[in-house]
Coordinates of C-alpha atoms in Angstrom, one line a residue:
X1 CA 19.5 -41.0 -158.0
X2 CA 20.9 -38.8 -155.1
X3 CA 19.0 -35.5 -155.0
X4 CA 19.7 -32.5 -152.8
X5 CA 16.7 -30.4 -151.9
X6 CA 17.7 -26.8 -151.4
X7 CA 14.6 -25.1 -149.9
X8 CA 14.4 -21.3 -149.8
X9 CA 12.4 -18.1 -150.8
X10 CA 15.3 -17.3 -153.2
X11 CA 14.3 -13.6 -153.2
X12 CA 16.5 -13.6 -155.2
X13 CA 18.6 -16.6 -155.8
X14 CA 22.4 -15.6 -156.0
X15 CA 25.7 -17.0 -157.1
X16 CA 26.3 -18.2 -153.5
X17 CA 23.4 -20.7 -153.8
X18 CA 24.8 -21.9 -157.1
X19 CA 28.3 -22.4 -155.8
X20 CA 27.0 -24.6 -152.9
X21 CA 24.9 -26.7 -155.3
X22 CA 27.8 -27.2 -157.8
X23 CA 30.2 -28.1 -154.9
X24 CA 27.9 -30.9 -153.9
X25 CA 27.5 -32.2 -157.4
X26 CA 31.2 -31.7 -158.3
X27 CA 32.3 -33.6 -155.2
X28 CA 30.0 -36.5 -156.1
X29 CA 27.8 -36.1 -152.9
X30 CA 24.7 -35.5 -155.1
X31 CA 23.7 -36.2 -158.8
X32 CA 21.3 -33.3 -158.8
X33 CA 20.2 -30.3 -156.7
X34 CA 16.6 -29.0 -156.8
X35 CA 16.0 -25.5 -155.8
X36 CA 12.5 -25.8 -154.0
X37 CA 11.0 -22.2 -154.1
X38 CA 9.0 -21.7 -151.1
X39 CA 5.8 -19.9 -151.5
X40 CA 5.4 -19.2 -147.7
X41 CA 8.2 -19.9 -145.2
X42 CA 6.8 -20.3 -141.7
X43 CA 9.6 -18.0 -140.4
X44 CA 9.0 -15.1 -142.9
X45 CA 6.2 -12.6 -143.3
X46 CA 4.5 -13.3 -146.6
X47 CA 3.9 -9.7 -147.3
X48 CA 7.6 -9.1 -147.4
X49 CA 8.2 -11.6 -150.1
X50 CA 8.5 -10.8 -153.9
X51 CA 5.6 -12.5 -155.8
X52 CA 6.2 -16.4 -156.2
X53 CA 6.1 -16.1 -159.9
X54 CA 9.0 -13.8 -160.1
X55 CA 11.2 -15.7 -157.7
X56 CA 10.5 -18.9 -159.4
X57 CA 11.4 -17.4 -162.9
X58 CA 14.5 -16.0 -161.5
X59 CA 15.6 -19.4 -160.3
X60 CA 14.8 -20.9 -163.7
X61 CA 16.9 -18.1 -165.4
X62 CA 19.9 -18.6 -163.2
X63 CA 20.2 -22.5 -163.7
X64 CA 18.9 -22.8 -167.2
X65 CA 22.4 -23.7 -168.5
X66 CA 23.2 -26.5 -165.8
X67 CA 21.4 -29.8 -166.3
X68 CA 22.2 -31.0 -162.7
X69 CA 20.3 -28.0 -161.3
X70 CA 16.5 -28.0 -161.2
X71 CA 13.9 -25.4 -160.3
X72 CA 10.9 -26.7 -158.5
X73 CA 7.5 -25.2 -157.7
X74 CA 6.4 -28.4 -155.9
X75 CA 5.6 -26.6 -152.7
X76 CA 3.1 -24.3 -154.5
X77 CA 0.2 -26.7 -154.1
X78 CA 1.0 -28.0 -150.7
X79 CA -0.5 -26.7 -147.5
X80 CA 0.8 -23.3 -146.2
X81 CA 2.8 -22.4 -144.4
X82 CA 5.4 -24.8 -146.1
X83 CA 7.1 -26.8 -143.4
X84 CA 10.1 -28.8 -144.6
X85 CA 8.9 -32.0 -143.0
X86 CA 5.6 -32.1 -145.0
X87 CA 7.4 -31.2 -148.3
X88 CA 10.1 -33.9 -147.8
X89 CA 7.4 -36.5 -147.1
X90 CA 5.4 -35.3 -150.3
X91 CA 8.5 -35.4 -152.5
X92 CA 9.7 -38.8 -151.1
X93 CA 6.3 -40.3 -151.9
X94 CA 6.0 -38.7 -155.3
X95 CA 9.7 -39.9 -156.2
X96 CA 10.1 -43.2 -154.4
X97 CA 13.1 -44.4 -156.4
X98 CA 15.3 -41.4 -155.6
X99 CA 17.3 -40.8 -152.3
X100 CA 16.6 -37.2 -150.9
X101 CA 18.7 -35.0 -148.7
X102 CA 18.5 -31.3 -147.7
X103 CA 21.0 -28.4 -148.0
X104 CA 21.0 -25.8 -145.2
X105 CA 23.4 -23.2 -144.0
X106 CA 25.0 -23.5 -140.6
X107 CA 22.8 -20.5 -139.5
X108 CA 19.8 -22.8 -140.1
X109 CA 21.4 -25.6 -138.1
X110 CA 21.6 -23.6 -135.0
X111 CA 17.7 -23.3 -135.0
X112 CA 17.0 -26.6 -136.4
X113 CA 15.7 -28.0 -133.1
X114 CA 12.8 -25.5 -133.6
X115 CA 11.8 -26.9 -137.0
X116 CA 8.5 -28.9 -137.3
X117 CA 9.3 -32.6 -137.3
X118 CA 13.1 -32.1 -136.9
X119 CA 13.7 -35.4 -135.3
X120 CA 12.0 -37.2 -138.2
X121 CA 14.0 -35.2 -140.8
X122 CA 17.2 -36.1 -138.8
X123 CA 16.5 -39.8 -138.8
X124 CA 15.4 -40.1 -142.4
X125 CA 17.3 -37.6 -144.5
X126 CA 20.9 -36.7 -144.8
X127 CA 21.6 -32.9 -144.2
X128 CA 24.4 -31.1 -145.9
X129 CA 25.4 -28.0 -144.0
X130 CA 27.4 -25.3 -145.7
X131 CA 29.4 -22.6 -143.8
X132 CA 28.0 -19.1 -143.4
X133 CA 29.6 -15.9 -142.2
X134 CA 26.9 -15.5 -139.6
X135 CA 28.5 -15.4 -136.2
X136 CA 27.3 -18.2 -133.9
X137 CA 26.8 -17.9 -130.3
X138 CA 29.3 -20.3 -128.7
X139 CA 26.8 -21.3 -125.8
X140 CA 24.4 -22.6 -128.6
X141 CA 24.5 -26.5 -128.8
X142 CA 24.9 -27.6 -132.4
X143 CA 23.0 -31.0 -133.1
X144 CA 25.3 -33.7 -133.5
X145 CA 23.9 -36.6 -135.7
X146 CA 25.3 -39.2 -138.2
X147 CA 22.9 -37.7 -141.0
X148 CA 24.4 -34.3 -140.5
X149 CA 27.5 -33.6 -142.6
X150 CA 29.4 -30.4 -142.6
X151 CA 30.7 -29.7 -146.0
X152 CA 33.7 -27.6 -146.7
X153 CA 31.9 -25.6 -149.5
X154 CA 32.9 -22.0 -150.4
X155 CA 31.8 -19.5 -147.8
X156 CA 28.7 -17.8 -148.6
X157 CA 29.3 -14.1 -147.7
X158 CA 26.2 -12.6 -149.2
X159 CA 22.5 -13.1 -148.6
X160 CA 19.4 -12.2 -150.5
X161 CA 18.6 -9.3 -148.1
X162 CA 21.9 -7.7 -148.9
X163 CA 21.3 -8.0 -152.6
X164 CA 17.8 -6.5 -152.4
X165 CA 19.1 -3.6 -150.4
X166 CA 22.1 -3.1 -153.1
X167 CA 19.4 -3.1 -155.9
X168 CA 17.3 -0.6 -154.2
X169 CA 20.4 1.7 -153.6
X170 CA 21.3 1.1 -157.2
X171 CA 24.6 -0.7 -155.9
X172 CA 26.7 -3.1 -157.9
X173 CA 25.3 -6.5 -157.7
X174 CA 26.7 -8.2 -160.8
X175 CA 29.3 -10.2 -158.8
X176 CA 26.3 -11.8 -156.7
X177 CA 23.8 -12.5 -159.4
X178 CA 24.0 -13.4 -163.1
X179 CA 23.5 -10.8 -165.9
X180 CA 20.4 -12.5 -167.0
X181 CA 18.8 -12.4 -163.6
X182 CA 19.8 -8.8 -163.2
X183 CA 18.1 -7.9 -166.5
X184 CA 14.9 -9.8 -165.4
X185 CA 14.9 -7.8 -162.0
X186 CA 15.4 -4.6 -163.9
X187 CA 12.7 -5.3 -166.5
X188 CA 10.3 -6.0 -163.7
X189 CA 11.4 -3.2 -161.3
X190 CA 11.7 -5.7 -158.5
X191 CA 13.4 -4.7 -155.2
X192 CA 13.2 -0.9 -155.8

């Protein structure tokens, strides 16, 4: 089975994430997408993150009606901080009969050379890159490699930071997250 691994803190997951995953599945590039909820991203301050339990539960709520999307807490028991290369090796060893690729935004591709083990990731895994509204510096050299595939997925114009700010300001977020996710966030007083 061809499985795309979508790593992220998902704080919170939003409909942009879902549209990217569905695009890859609907266009037969992948059979499934696993949302790997990261307990500790090496690029982010852990004290700024919402508790892992809440983030993981929100992902499960968001994808519960889609059999091709899975929520994974596999990084929870891996060494911290969670480096993608370590997680990829662990997942590939645990599921040797599946073919794994990763899904990243083009903003992450710009910094990809700074990732731990990026050459190994490039050589061993396909990387699906979706468009972002982030303005890229024209002088930045983007990696070219046969395993990098830029996809013409819907443009993701929102990010989790914006959603958290909107919730804090009591703004309208329903066009960015599902009703069930919003109910969970409200019930647990998250992001206020």
